[in-house]
Coordinates of N, CA and C in Angstrom, one line a residue:
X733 N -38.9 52.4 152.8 CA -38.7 52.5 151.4 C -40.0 53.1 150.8
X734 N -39.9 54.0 149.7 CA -41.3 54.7 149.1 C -41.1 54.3 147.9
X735 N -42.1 54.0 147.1 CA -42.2 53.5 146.0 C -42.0 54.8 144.8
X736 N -41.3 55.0 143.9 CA -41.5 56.2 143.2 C -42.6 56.1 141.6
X737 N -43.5 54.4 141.8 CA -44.4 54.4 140.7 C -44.5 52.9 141.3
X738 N -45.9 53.0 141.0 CA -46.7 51.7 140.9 C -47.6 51.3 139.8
X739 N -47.6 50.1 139.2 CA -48.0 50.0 137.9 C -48.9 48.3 138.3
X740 N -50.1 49.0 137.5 CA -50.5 47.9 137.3 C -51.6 47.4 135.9
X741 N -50.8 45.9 135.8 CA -51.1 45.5 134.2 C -51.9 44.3 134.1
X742 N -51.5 43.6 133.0 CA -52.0 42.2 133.1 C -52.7 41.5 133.9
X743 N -51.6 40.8 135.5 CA -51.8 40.2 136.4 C -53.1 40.6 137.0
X744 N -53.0 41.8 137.1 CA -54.6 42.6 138.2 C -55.7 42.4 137.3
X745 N -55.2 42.3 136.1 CA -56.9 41.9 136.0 C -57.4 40.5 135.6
X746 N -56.4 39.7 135.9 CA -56.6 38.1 135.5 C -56.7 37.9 137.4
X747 N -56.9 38.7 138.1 CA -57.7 38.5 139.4 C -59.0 38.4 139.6
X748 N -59.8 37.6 140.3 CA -61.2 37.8 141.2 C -61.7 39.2 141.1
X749 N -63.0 39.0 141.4 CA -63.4 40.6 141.7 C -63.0 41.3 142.5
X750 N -63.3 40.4 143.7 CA -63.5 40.8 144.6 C -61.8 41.6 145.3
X751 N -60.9 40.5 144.7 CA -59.3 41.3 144.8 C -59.2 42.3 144.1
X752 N -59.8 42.4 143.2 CA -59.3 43.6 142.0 C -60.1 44.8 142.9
X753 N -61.1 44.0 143.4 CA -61.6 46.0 144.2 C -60.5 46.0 145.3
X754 N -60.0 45.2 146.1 CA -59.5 45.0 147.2 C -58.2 46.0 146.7
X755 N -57.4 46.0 145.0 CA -56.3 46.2 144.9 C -57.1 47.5 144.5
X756 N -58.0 47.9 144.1 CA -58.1 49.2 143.6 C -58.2 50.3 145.0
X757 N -59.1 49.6 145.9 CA -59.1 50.3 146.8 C -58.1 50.8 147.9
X758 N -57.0 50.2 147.7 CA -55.6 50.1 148.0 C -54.8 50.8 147.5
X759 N -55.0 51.1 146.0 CA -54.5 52.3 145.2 C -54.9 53.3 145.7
X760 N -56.4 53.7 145.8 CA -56.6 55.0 146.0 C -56.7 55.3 147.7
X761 N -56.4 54.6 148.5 CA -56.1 55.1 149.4 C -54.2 55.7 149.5
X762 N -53.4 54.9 149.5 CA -52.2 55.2 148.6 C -52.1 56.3 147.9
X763 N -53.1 56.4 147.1 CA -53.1 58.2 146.3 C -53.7 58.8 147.4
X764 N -54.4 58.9 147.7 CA -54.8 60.3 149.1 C -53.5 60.1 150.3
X765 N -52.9 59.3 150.5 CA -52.0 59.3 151.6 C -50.6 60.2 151.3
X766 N -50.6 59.7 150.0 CA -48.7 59.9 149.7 C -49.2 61.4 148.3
X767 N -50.6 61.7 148.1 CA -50.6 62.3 146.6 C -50.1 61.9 145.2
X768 N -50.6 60.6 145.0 CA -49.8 60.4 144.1 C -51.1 60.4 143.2
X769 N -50.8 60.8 141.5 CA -51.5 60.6 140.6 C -52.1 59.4 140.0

């Protein structure tokens, strides 16, 4: 399954730091893998 959008709101940033880099960094690998904006 491929995701056709991923959103992120509220919940991400009522996270830790340390997760919120974990999820950022997770995004932009995601963008260089698949090209996504």
């Amino acid at each position: 399954m491929r995701a056709e959008i991923i959103l992120a709101d509220e919940p991400v940033s009522a996270l830790g730091v340390s997760a919120q880099v974990q999820v950022i960094n997770l995004m932009e690998r995601l963008q260089g893998e698949f090209g996504l904006s």
